[in-house]
Amino acid sequence: MYDTLIGPVRVLDGSGAAEFQANVALREGRIAAIGVADDAPARTRIDGRGPNGRPRVLSPGFIDVHTHDDTNVIRQPDMLPKLSQGVTTVVVGNCGISASPVRLRGDVPDPMNLLGQEADFQYPSFADYTAAVDRARPSVNVAALIGHTALRNNHMDRLDRVATAAEIEAMRAQLRDALAHGAVGLSTGLAYASAYNASTEEVQALAQVLDEYGGLYTTHLRSEFAEILDAMQEAYAVAHHARVPVVISHLKCAGAGNWGRTTEVLASLEKAGRMQHVGCDCYPYSASSSTLDLKQVTADFDIDITWSTPHPEQAGRKLADIARDWNLPLMDAARRLQPAGAVYHGMHEDDVRRVLAHKLTMIGSDGLPNDPHPHPRLWGAFPRVLGHYSRDVGLFPLAEAVRKMTGLSAARFGLRDRGLIREGNWADLVLFDPDTVMDRATFDTPLQASAGIDGVWVNGELSYWHGAATGDRAGRWLPRQGDLRGGFALLNG
């Protein structure tokens, strides 16, 4: 007797292979059988056909490799922004910022404030954090990176300088402890003021610890603007020194003067990939979002304010309009709003498409769940890849879109028995209509669930069904499993 039988469905198994039609059976949280008979005994039967009688697509659950959901998986365990997209696993701790291990020395430093308020940082050790995730039982699975900025915060009196040898050793010890408790690797956010003054040698010294555990290194580059190629070389050097894989976070060419350079950027990535293990993630939008950074304030493109501590009433407005109302220069208005968050419409669509389509690219939302007026990627990234970029634009076949969000991501992050529809794998699954799946979140109205996601199973439990969470939260903490170098392959010359 199976617990659940789903079918008939068009199976896209996450490997990039062509679809096939089958019934899929689940038992005890795993995929028990593929291709079972229509009348196979099951406690619950899910008709995989749409109103037109055509089978819908069943794929592995989507893996969001770039999130800032660190505290939200505990505080808001329903995780509706992700579950409603078909996301069944999130990787937290990106861009050098993580909720643990953290001991604050006063106010939450920028950009760690993207993760929450002072009261939300309650996890001085990584074991404290994983225990809290287990207690919360979120609706999605959780794997975690350790943030370089979080480690700097724990051991340095100021973040605008290079760490001393003693401080680096203290950070290494804390990173080692986290890796021993299942962290998947180290992330940096070297573009931020809190880490910009860290030397390459400081980062290399930390990354060396990853080699002991088979972890990986992910990085928000020191620059995504004119100096991006130099920043990429630094990332390769860190990973080569530590003998570990590197994933470049939200790869982009930012700033109007940088548009079109993704041909150079991707050539650099491919060249490095012939000698070491490299990859990248990307979100499917031509606008970025983070804290309001004075270095990025410009009149070259629109900047939307998403939150402001001294002026919360300005959330959702353009910086240029706020400056005009206040009769101030753009930079002065930005200073008055700080601390604040912003969306920067600073990329070219051609560059976005070029990176999205590349064979080394995984999909990550980079959504900011604590923004009151967030970038629409928080609610819409994965259906946008399926609907807009695959179906409507034809950027890549649907099977390749699914691979970039499932099998490739699981291999890179060592998520064993996930990311592929295989007998014996965990039953993280998404049932969707390929003809109607589409993001509905926009920059003006970002808090909107996507269309066309019919059902989501997490560890075999039906967690989302036709527009609503079922209340069955079945996510779990996912410790690192094995040496992550095995999920990367060197490119052919």
CSV table of C-alpha atoms in Angstrom, one decimal:
chain,number,residue,atom,x,y,z
A,1,MET,CA,0.0,0.0,0.0
A,2,TYR,CA,1.4,3.4,-1.0
A,3,ASP,CA,0.7,6.5,1.0
A,4,THR,CA,0.1,8.7,-2.1
A,5,LEU,CA,-0.2,8.0,-5.8
A,6,ILE,CA,0.2,11.0,-8.2
A,7,GLY,CA,-0.8,10.5,-11.9
A,8,PRO,CA,-0.9,10.5,-14.7
A,9,VAL,CA,1.8,13.2,-14.9
A,10,ARG,CA,4.5,14.3,-17.3
A,11,VAL,CA,7.7,13.6,-15.3
A,12,LEU,CA,10.6,16.0,-15.6
A,13,ASP,CA,13.1,14.3,-13.4
A,14,GLY,CA,15.6,17.1,-12.7
A,15,SER,CA,18.4,15.7,-14.8
A,16,GLY,CA,17.6,17.7,-17.9
A,17,ALA,CA,16.4,14.5,-19.7
A,18,ALA,CA,13.3,14.5,-21.8
A,19,GLU,CA,9.9,14.1,-20.0
A,20,PHE,CA,8.0,10.9,-19.8
A,21,GLN,CA,4.5,10.0,-18.6
A,22,ALA,CA,4.0,7.9,-15.5
A,23,ASN,CA,2.3,7.5,-12.2
A,24,VAL,CA,4.5,8.2,-9.2
A,25,ALA,CA,4.0,6.6,-5.8
A,26,LEU,CA,5.1,7.8,-2.4
A,27,ARG,CA,5.7,5.9,0.8
A,28,GLU,CA,7.2,7.0,4.2
A,29,GLY,CA,8.4,10.4,2.8
A,30,ARG,CA,10.2,8.9,-0.2
A,31,ILE,CA,9.5,8.2,-3.9
A,32,ALA,CA,8.6,4.5,-3.7
A,33,ALA,CA,7.9,3.7,-7.3
A,34,ILE,CA,7.8,5.4,-10.8
A,35,GLY,CA,5.5,3.9,-13.4
A,36,VAL,CA,3.1,2.1,-11.2
A,37,ALA,CA,-0.3,0.9,-12.5
A,38,ASP,CA,-3.3,3.2,-12.4
A,39,ASP,CA,-5.1,0.9,-9.9
A,40,ALA,CA,-2.1,0.4,-7.6
A,41,PRO,CA,-3.4,0.6,-3.9
A,42,ALA,CA,-2.8,4.0,-2.3
A,43,ARG,CA,-4.3,5.8,0.7
A,44,THR,CA,-4.4,9.1,-1.2
A,45,ARG,CA,-4.8,9.5,-5.0
A,46,ILE,CA,-3.9,12.7,-6.8
A,47,ASP,CA,-5.2,13.2,-10.3
A,48,GLY,CA,-2.3,14.7,-12.2
A,49,ARG,CA,-4.5,16.0,-15.1
A,50,GLY,CA,-5.7,19.5,-15.6
A,51,PRO,CA,-9.2,20.7,-16.5
A,52,ASN,CA,-8.3,20.0,-20.2
A,53,GLY,CA,-7.5,16.4,-19.4
A,54,ARG,CA,-3.8,16.8,-20.2
A,55,PRO,CA,-1.3,15.6,-17.5
A,56,ARG,CA,0.5,18.3,-15.6
A,57,VAL,CA,4.2,18.3,-15.0
A,58,LEU,CA,5.7,16.7,-11.9
A,59,SER,CA,9.2,17.8,-11.1
A,60,PRO,CA,11.5,17.7,-8.1
A,61,GLY,CA,10.9,20.5,-5.6
A,62,PHE,CA,12.8,23.6,-6.4
A,63,ILE,CA,15.9,24.4,-4.5
A,64,ASP,CA,16.5,28.1,-3.7
A,65,VAL,CA,20.3,28.2,-3.4
A,66,HIS,CA,20.4,31.9,-2.6
A,67,THR,CA,18.1,33.0,0.2
A,68,HIS,CA,18.1,35.3,3.3
A,69,ASP,CA,15.5,33.3,5.1
A,70,ASP,CA,17.8,32.5,8.0
A,71,THR,CA,15.5,33.8,10.8
A,72,ASN,CA,12.2,33.5,8.8
A,73,VAL,CA,12.3,29.7,8.7
A,74,ILE,CA,12.0,29.9,12.5
A,75,ARG,CA,9.9,33.0,13.0
A,76,GLN,CA,7.6,32.4,10.0
A,77,PRO,CA,7.8,28.6,9.5
A,78,ASP,CA,4.9,28.5,7.0
A,79,MET,CA,7.4,30.0,4.5
A,80,LEU,CA,4.5,30.8,2.1
A,81,PRO,CA,6.6,33.1,-0.2
A,82,LYS,CA,8.7,30.1,-1.1
A,83,LEU,CA,6.3,27.2,-0.7
A,84,SER,CA,3.8,28.9,-3.1
A,85,GLN,CA,6.5,28.9,-5.8
A,86,GLY,CA,7.3,25.2,-5.5
A,87,VAL,CA,10.4,25.7,-3.4
A,88,THR,CA,11.0,22.8,-1.0
A,89,THR,CA,14.6,23.6,0.1
A,90,VAL,CA,16.3,26.9,0.9
A,91,VAL,CA,20.0,27.6,1.4
A,92,VAL,CA,20.5,30.3,4.0
A,93,GLY,CA,23.5,32.3,5.1
A,94,ASN,CA,24.4,33.9,1.8
A,95,CYS,CA,26.4,37.1,1.0
A,96,GLY,CA,28.5,36.9,4.2
A,97,ILE,CA,25.5,37.3,6.5
A,98,SER,CA,24.0,34.5,8.6
A,99,ALA,CA,21.9,34.2,11.7
A,100,SER,CA,24.4,32.1,13.4
A,101,PRO,CA,26.9,31.8,15.0
A,102,VAL,CA,26.2,35.4,16.1
A,103,ARG,CA,26.8,37.4,19.3
A,104,LEU,CA,25.9,41.0,18.7
A,105,ARG,CA,28.1,43.9,20.0
A,106,GLY,CA,25.3,46.5,19.8
A,107,ASP,CA,23.1,47.3,16.9
A,108,VAL,CA,22.8,44.8,14.1
A,109,PRO,CA,25.4,45.8,11.5
A,110,ASP,CA,24.6,46.5,7.9
A,111,PRO,CA,23.8,44.3,5.9
A,112,MET,CA,23.1,41.7,8.7
A,113,ASN,CA,20.0,43.9,9.4
A,114,LEU,CA,18.5,42.3,6.3
A,115,LEU,CA,17.9,39.2,8.4
A,116,GLY,CA,15.9,40.8,11.2
A,117,GLN,CA,16.1,42.9,14.3
A,118,GLU,CA,18.4,42.5,17.3
A,119,ALA,CA,15.9,40.1,19.0
A,120,ASP,CA,16.1,37.8,16.0
A,121,PHE,CA,19.7,36.9,16.5
A,122,GLN,CA,19.4,34.3,19.3
A,123,TYR,CA,21.9,31.7,18.1
A,124,PRO,CA,25.5,32.1,19.5
A,125,SER,CA,26.5,28.7,18.2
A,126,PHE,CA,25.5,26.9,15.0
A,127,ALA,CA,24.2,24.0,17.0
A,128,ASP,CA,21.8,26.5,18.7
A,129,TYR,CA,20.5,27.5,15.2
A,130,THR,CA,20.0,24.0,13.9
A,131,ALA,CA,18.1,23.0,17.0
A,132,ALA,CA,15.9,26.0,16.6
A,133,VAL,CA,15.1,25.0,13.0
A,134,ASP,CA,14.2,21.5,14.1
A,135,ARG,CA,11.9,22.9,16.8
A,136,ALA,CA,10.2,25.3,14.3
A,137,ARG,CA,9.6,22.5,11.7
A,138,PRO,CA,9.4,24.9,8.8
A,139,SER,CA,7.5,24.0,5.6
A,140,VAL,CA,10.7,23.8,3.7
A,141,ASN,CA,14.0,22.0,4.2
A,142,VAL,CA,17.0,24.2,5.3
A,143,ALA,CA,20.7,24.0,4.5
A,144,ALA,CA,23.0,26.7,5.7
A,145,LEU,CA,26.2,28.6,4.9
A,146,ILE,CA,28.2,30.5,7.5
A,147,GLY,CA,28.6,34.2,6.9
A,148,HIS,CA,32.0,35.8,6.9
A,149,THR,CA,30.6,39.1,8.1
A,150,ALA,CA,28.8,37.3,10.9
A,151,LEU,CA,32.1,35.9,12.0
A,152,ARG,CA,33.8,39.3,11.8
A,153,ASN,CA,31.0,40.7,13.9
A,154,ASN,CA,31.7,38.1,16.6
A,155,HIS,CA,35.4,38.8,17.0
A,156,MET,CA,36.2,42.3,15.8
A,157,ASP,CA,35.6,45.7,17.5
A,158,ARG,CA,35.1,47.4,14.2
A,159,LEU,CA,34.4,46.0,10.7
A,160,ASP,CA,36.1,48.7,8.7
A,161,ARG,CA,39.6,47.1,8.9
A,162,VAL,CA,41.6,43.9,8.3
A,163,ALA,CA,41.3,41.3,10.9
A,164,THR,CA,44.4,40.5,13.1
A,165,ALA,CA,45.9,37.0,13.1
A,166,ALA,CA,44.3,36.3,16.5
A,167,GLU,CA,40.9,37.4,15.2
A,168,ILE,CA,41.2,35.3,12.1
A,169,GLU,CA,42.1,32.3,14.2
A,170,ALA,CA,39.1,32.8,16.4
A,171,MET,CA,36.9,33.0,13.3
A,172,ARG,CA,38.5,29.8,11.9
A,173,ALA,CA,37.6,28.0,15.2
A,174,GLN,CA,34.0,29.1,15.0
A,175,LEU,CA,33.7,28.2,11.3
A,176,ARG,CA,35.3,24.8,12.1
A,177,ASP,CA,32.7,24.2,14.8
A,178,ALA,CA,29.8,25.1,12.4
A,179,LEU,CA,31.1,22.8,9.7
A,180,ALA,CA,31.4,20.0,12.2
A,181,HIS,CA,27.7,20.5,12.9
A,182,GLY,CA,26.7,20.3,9.3
A,183,ALA,CA,27.1,23.8,7.7
A,184,VAL,CA,27.6,23.4,3.9
A,185,GLY,CA,30.3,26.1,3.6
A,186,LEU,CA,31.4,29.8,3.9
A,187,SER,CA,29.9,32.8,2.3
A,188,THR,CA,31.3,36.3,1.8
A,189,GLY,CA,29.8,39.7,1.0
A,190,LEU,CA,33.0,41.6,0.1
A,191,ALA,CA,31.1,44.4,-1.6
A,192,TYR,CA,29.6,45.6,1.7
A,193,ALA,CA,31.4,48.1,4.0
A,194,SER,CA,31.4,45.5,6.8
A,195,ALA,CA,33.7,43.2,4.8
A,196,TYR,CA,35.2,45.3,2.1
A,197,ASN,CA,38.4,46.0,4.1
A,198,ALA,CA,39.0,42.3,4.7
A,199,SER,CA,42.0,41.2,2.8
A,200,THR,CA,42.1,38.3,0.3
A,201,GLU,CA,44.5,36.6,2.7
A,202,GLU,CA,41.9,36.9,5.5
A,203,VAL,CA,39.3,35.2,3.4
A,204,GLN,CA,41.8,32.5,2.2
A,205,ALA,CA,42.7,31.7,5.8
A,206,LEU,CA,39.0,31.1,6.6
A,207,ALA,CA,38.4,29.1,3.4
A,208,GLN,CA,41.2,26.8,4.2
A,209,VAL,CA,39.0,25.3,6.9
A,210,LEU,CA,36.5,24.2,4.2
A,211,ASP,CA,39.1,21.8,2.8
A,212,GLU,CA,39.0,19.8,6.0
A,213,TYR,CA,35.3,19.2,5.7
A,214,GLY,CA,34.7,19.2,1.9
A,215,GLY,CA,32.6,22.4,2.1
A,216,LEU,CA,32.2,25.1,-0.5
A,217,TYR,CA,32.9,28.8,-0.9
A,218,THR,CA,30.2,31.2,-2.1
A,219,THR,CA,30.8,34.9,-2.6
A,220,HIS,CA,29.0,38.1,-3.3
A,221,LEU,CA,31.9,39.6,-5.2
A,222,ARG,CA,33.9,42.5,-4.1
A,223,SER,CA,32.6,44.4,-7.1
A,224,GLU,CA,29.9,43.7,-9.7
A,225,PHE,CA,30.6,46.9,-11.5
A,226,ALA,CA,33.7,47.9,-13.6
A,227,GLU,CA,36.1,45.8,-11.5
A,228,ILE,CA,34.1,42.6,-11.8
A,229,LEU,CA,36.8,40.6,-13.6
A,230,ASP,CA,39.3,41.4,-10.9
A,231,ALA,CA,36.7,40.4,-8.3
A,232,MET,CA,36.2,37.1,-10.0
A,233,GLN,CA,39.9,36.5,-10.1
A,234,GLU,CA,40.0,37.0,-6.3
A,235,ALA,CA,37.2,34.5,-5.9
A,236,TYR,CA,39.0,31.9,-8.0
A,237,ALA,CA,42.2,32.6,-6.0
A,238,VAL,CA,40.5,32.0,-2.6
A,239,ALA,CA,38.9,28.8,-3.8
A,240,HIS,CA,42.1,27.5,-5.4
A,241,HIS,CA,44.1,28.3,-2.3
A,242,ALA,CA,41.6,26.4,-0.2
A,243,ARG,CA,41.2,23.6,-2.8
A,244,VAL,CA,37.4,23.9,-2.6
A,245,PRO,CA,34.6,24.7,-5.1
A,246,VAL,CA,33.4,28.3,-5.6
A,247,VAL,CA,29.9,29.6,-6.4
A,248,ILE,CA,29.6,33.2,-7.5
A,249,SER,CA,26.4,34.6,-6.0
A,250,HIS,CA,23.8,36.4,-8.2
A,251,LEU,CA,26.2,36.8,-11.1
A,252,LYS,CA,25.5,40.1,-12.9
A,253,CYS,CA,27.0,43.2,-14.6
A,254,ALA,CA,25.7,46.1,-12.5
A,255,GLY,CA,25.7,49.7,-13.5
A,256,ALA,CA,24.8,51.2,-16.9
A,257,GLY,CA,28.5,51.5,-17.7
A,258,ASN,CA,28.9,47.8,-17.3
A,259,TRP,CA,26.1,46.6,-19.5
A,260,GLY,CA,27.0,44.0,-22.1
A,261,ARG,CA,30.1,42.7,-20.3
A,262,THR,CA,28.5,39.4,-19.4
A,263,THR,CA,30.3,37.9,-22.5
A,264,GLU,CA,33.6,38.7,-20.8
A,265,VAL,CA,32.3,37.6,-17.4
A,266,LEU,CA,31.1,34.2,-18.6
A,267,ALA,CA,34.2,33.6,-20.6
A,268,SER,CA,36.2,34.2,-17.4
A,269,LEU,CA,34.0,31.7,-15.6
A,270,GLU,CA,34.4,29.1,-18.3
A,271,LYS,CA,38.2,29.5,-18.3
A,272,ALA,CA,38.4,29.1,-14.6
A,273,GLY,CA,36.1,26.1,-14.9
A,274,ARG,CA,38.6,24.2,-16.9
A,275,MET,CA,41.1,24.3,-14.0
A,276,GLN,CA,38.9,24.4,-10.8
A,277,HIS,CA,35.4,23.7,-9.6
A,278,VAL,CA,33.2,26.8,-10.3
A,279,GLY,CA,29.6,27.7,-10.6
A,280,CYS,CA,27.2,30.6,-10.2
A,281,ASP,CA,23.6,31.5,-9.3
A,282,CYS,CA,21.3,34.1,-10.8
A,283,TYR,CA,17.9,35.5,-10.3
A,284,PRO,CA,15.5,36.2,-13.3
A,285,TYR,CA,15.2,40.0,-13.0
A,286,SER,CA,17.1,43.0,-14.3
A,287,ALA,CA,17.0,44.8,-10.9
A,288,SER,CA,18.9,44.0,-7.7
A,289,SER,CA,17.9,44.7,-4.1
A,290,SER,CA,19.8,45.2,-0.8
A,291,THR,CA,20.4,47.9,1.7
A,292,LEU,CA,20.6,51.5,0.4
A,293,ASP,CA,24.3,51.9,-0.5
A,294,LEU,CA,25.5,55.5,-1.1
A,295,LYS,CA,28.1,54.1,-3.5
A,296,GLN,CA,25.3,52.9,-5.8
A,297,VAL,CA,23.2,56.1,-5.7
A,298,THR,CA,22.9,57.4,-9.3
A,299,ALA,CA,20.5,59.1,-11.7
A,300,ASP,CA,21.5,56.6,-14.4
A,301,PHE,CA,18.6,54.3,-13.5
A,302,ASP,CA,15.6,54.1,-11.1
A,303,ILE,CA,16.1,53.3,-7.5
A,304,ASP,CA,13.1,52.2,-5.4
A,305,ILE,CA,13.1,52.5,-1.6
A,306,THR,CA,11.8,49.3,0.1
A,307,TRP,CA,12.2,50.4,3.7
A,308,SER,CA,13.6,53.3,5.8
A,309,THR,CA,14.0,53.3,9.5
A,310,PRO,CA,13.6,57.1,10.0
A,311,HIS,CA,11.1,57.4,7.1
A,312,PRO,CA,9.0,54.2,6.8
A,313,GLU,CA,6.3,56.1,5.0
A,314,GLN,CA,8.6,56.3,1.9
A,315,ALA,CA,8.7,52.6,1.3
A,316,GLY,CA,7.6,51.7,-2.2
A,317,ARG,CA,8.6,55.1,-3.7
A,318,LYS,CA,11.4,56.0,-6.1
A,319,LEU,CA,14.4,57.8,-4.6
A,320,ALA,CA,14.2,60.5,-7.3
A,321,ASP,CA,10.6,61.3,-6.4
A,322,ILE,CA,11.4,61.5,-2.7
A,323,ALA,CA,14.4,63.8,-3.4
A,324,ARG,CA,12.1,66.0,-5.5
A,325,ASP,CA,9.5,66.2,-2.7
A,326,TRP,CA,12.1,67.1,-0.2
A,327,ASN,CA,13.8,69.5,-2.6
A,328,LEU,CA,17.1,67.8,-2.0
A,329,PRO,CA,19.9,66.4,-4.3
A,330,LEU,CA,19.6,62.6,-4.8
A,331,MET,CA,22.6,61.8,-2.5
A,332,ASP,CA,21.3,64.0,0.3
A,333,ALA,CA,17.9,62.4,0.2
A,334,ALA,CA,19.6,58.9,0.3
A,335,ARG,CA,21.5,60.0,3.4
A,336,ARG,CA,18.3,61.2,5.1
A,337,LEU,CA,16.6,57.9,4.5
A,338,GLN,CA,19.3,55.7,6.0
A,339,PRO,CA,19.3,53.0,7.2
A,340,ALA,CA,17.2,51.9,4.4
A,341,GLY,CA,16.7,49.3,1.7
A,342,ALA,CA,16.5,49.7,-2.1
A,343,VAL,CA,15.8,48.1,-5.4
A,344,TYR,CA,18.3,49.1,-8.1
A,345,HIS,CA,17.2,48.9,-11.7
A,346,GLY,CA,20.8,48.7,-12.8
A,347,MET,CA,21.1,45.7,-15.1
A,348,HIS,CA,20.4,45.1,-18.8
A,349,GLU,CA,17.9,42.4,-19.8
A,350,ASP,CA,20.3,40.9,-22.4
A,351,ASP,CA,22.9,40.4,-19.6
A,352,VAL,CA,20.3,38.7,-17.4
A,353,ARG,CA,19.3,36.3,-20.2
A,354,ARG,CA,22.9,35.5,-21.1
A,355,VAL,CA,23.7,34.5,-17.5
A,356,LEU,CA,20.5,32.6,-16.9
A,357,ALA,CA,21.0,30.5,-20.0
A,358,HIS,CA,24.6,29.5,-19.2
A,359,LYS,CA,25.3,25.9,-18.4
A,360,LEU,CA,27.0,26.7,-15.1
A,361,THR,CA,24.1,28.8,-13.7
A,362,MET,CA,21.7,27.7,-10.9
A,363,ILE,CA,18.6,29.7,-9.9
A,364,GLY,CA,18.4,31.5,-6.6
A,365,SER,CA,15.8,34.1,-5.6
A,366,ASP,CA,18.0,36.3,-3.3
A,367,GLY,CA,14.6,37.4,-1.9
A,368,LEU,CA,14.5,39.6,1.2
A,369,PRO,CA,11.6,38.4,3.3
A,370,ASN,CA,11.9,41.2,5.9
A,371,ASP,CA,11.4,44.0,3.5
A,372,PRO,CA,7.9,45.6,3.9
A,373,HIS,CA,7.9,46.2,0.1
A,374,PRO,CA,10.2,43.5,-1.2
A,375,HIS,CA,11.6,42.9,-4.7
A,376,PRO,CA,9.2,40.6,-6.5
A,377,ARG,CA,11.8,37.8,-6.7
A,378,LEU,CA,10.8,36.9,-3.1
A,379,TRP,CA,7.5,35.5,-4.4
A,380,GLY,CA,8.0,35.0,-8.1
A,381,ALA,CA,11.5,33.9,-9.1
A,382,PHE,CA,11.0,30.2,-9.9
A,383,PRO,CA,7.7,30.4,-11.7
A,384,ARG,CA,9.2,33.3,-13.7
A,385,VAL,CA,11.9,31.1,-15.0
A,386,LEU,CA,9.4,28.4,-16.0
A,387,GLY,CA,6.7,30.7,-17.5
A,388,HIS,CA,8.4,33.8,-18.8
A,389,TYR,CA,11.9,32.7,-19.7
A,390,SER,CA,11.3,29.1,-20.7
A,391,ARG,CA,7.8,29.1,-22.2
A,392,ASP,CA,7.3,32.6,-23.4
A,393,VAL,CA,10.9,33.8,-24.3
A,394,GLY,CA,12.2,30.3,-25.2
A,395,LEU,CA,15.5,31.0,-23.5
A,396,PHE,CA,15.9,27.2,-22.7
A,397,PRO,CA,13.7,24.1,-22.8
A,398,LEU,CA,11.5,23.4,-19.8
A,399,ALA,CA,13.6,20.3,-18.9
A,400,GLU,CA,16.7,22.6,-18.7
A,401,ALA,CA,14.8,25.2,-16.6
A,402,VAL,CA,13.9,22.5,-14.1
A,403,ARG,CA,17.4,21.1,-14.0
A,404,LYS,CA,18.8,24.6,-13.1
A,405,MET,CA,16.4,24.7,-10.1
A,406,THR,CA,16.7,21.0,-8.9
A,407,GLY,CA,19.3,18.5,-10.0
A,408,LEU,CA,22.1,20.9,-10.6
A,409,SER,CA,21.5,22.7,-7.3
A,410,ALA,CA,21.3,19.5,-5.3
A,411,ALA,CA,24.5,18.2,-6.7
A,412,ARG,CA,26.4,21.5,-6.1
A,413,PHE,CA,25.2,21.7,-2.4
A,414,GLY,CA,25.4,18.0,-1.7
A,415,LEU,CA,21.7,17.5,-1.0
A,416,ARG,CA,21.8,13.8,-1.1
A,417,ASP,CA,18.7,12.0,-2.4
A,418,ARG,CA,17.1,15.3,-3.4
A,419,GLY,CA,16.8,17.2,-6.7
A,420,LEU,CA,15.9,14.2,-8.9
A,421,ILE,CA,12.9,12.1,-9.3
A,422,ARG,CA,14.4,8.7,-8.5
A,423,GLU,CA,13.0,5.7,-6.6
A,424,GLY,CA,14.3,6.0,-3.0
A,425,ASN,CA,14.9,9.7,-3.1
A,426,TRP,CA,13.0,12.0,-0.7
A,427,ALA,CA,9.6,13.0,-2.1
A,428,ASP,CA,10.2,16.8,-2.5
A,429,LEU,CA,7.9,17.4,-5.5
A,430,VAL,CA,6.1,20.1,-7.4
A,431,LEU,CA,3.0,19.6,-9.6
A,432,PHE,CA,2.5,22.5,-12.0
A,433,ASP,CA,0.8,23.5,-15.2
A,434,PRO,CA,3.4,24.4,-17.8
A,435,ASP,CA,0.8,26.3,-19.8
A,436,THR,CA,-0.2,28.7,-17.0
A,437,VAL,CA,2.7,28.8,-14.6
A,438,MET,CA,3.7,32.4,-14.1
A,439,ASP,CA,5.0,34.9,-11.5
A,440,ARG,CA,2.3,37.5,-10.5
A,441,ALA,CA,4.5,39.5,-8.1
A,442,THR,CA,5.5,42.9,-9.5
A,443,PHE,CA,7.6,45.8,-8.3
A,444,ASP,CA,4.4,47.7,-7.5
A,445,THR,CA,2.5,44.8,-5.9
A,446,PRO,CA,5.2,42.3,-4.8
A,447,LEU,CA,3.3,40.2,-2.2
A,448,GLN,CA,1.5,37.9,-4.7
A,449,ALA,CA,1.6,34.2,-5.1
A,450,SER,CA,2.3,32.8,-8.5
A,451,ALA,CA,-0.1,31.1,-10.8
A,452,GLY,CA,0.1,27.5,-12.0
A,453,ILE,CA,1.6,25.8,-9.0
A,454,ASP,CA,-0.9,23.2,-8.2
A,455,GLY,CA,0.7,21.0,-5.5
A,456,VAL,CA,3.9,20.9,-3.4
A,457,TRP,CA,5.1,17.9,-1.4
A,458,VAL,CA,7.9,18.2,1.1
A,459,ASN,CA,9.3,14.9,2.4
A,460,GLY,CA,6.2,13.2,1.1
A,461,GLU,CA,3.7,15.5,2.8
A,462,LEU,CA,1.3,17.5,0.7
A,463,SER,CA,2.2,21.0,2.0
A,464,TYR,CA,0.6,23.3,-0.7
A,465,TRP,CA,-2.5,22.6,-2.8
A,466,HIS,CA,-4.2,24.9,-5.3
A,467,GLY,CA,-3.3,28.2,-3.8
A,468,ALA,CA,-3.1,27.5,-0.1
A,469,ALA,CA,-0.8,25.9,2.4
A,470,THR,CA,-2.2,22.7,3.9
A,471,GLY,CA,-0.7,23.4,7.3
A,472,ASP,CA,1.3,20.2,7.2
A,473,ARG,CA,4.9,21.5,7.7
A,474,ALA,CA,7.3,18.7,6.9
A,475,GLY,CA,10.6,20.5,6.3
A,476,ARG,CA,13.7,19.6,8.2
A,477,TRP,CA,17.3,20.7,8.8
A,478,LEU,CA,19.7,19.3,6.1
A,479,PRO,CA,23.3,18.9,7.3
A,480,ARG,CA,26.1,18.8,4.8
A,481,GLN,CA,26.5,15.3,3.4
A,482,GLY,CA,29.9,14.2,2.1
A,483,ASP,CA,32.5,16.2,0.2
A,484,LEU,CA,30.8,18.8,-2.0
A,485,ARG,CA,33.6,18.8,-4.5
A,486,GLY,CA,31.8,15.7,-6.0
A,487,GLY,CA,29.0,17.9,-7.2
A,488,PHE,CA,31.2,19.9,-9.6
A,489,ALA,CA,32.8,18.8,-12.8
A,490,LEU,CA,35.7,20.5,-14.6
A,491,LEU,CA,34.7,21.9,-18.0
A,492,ASN,CA,36.2,20.4,-21.1
A,493,GLY,CA,38.8,22.5,-22.8
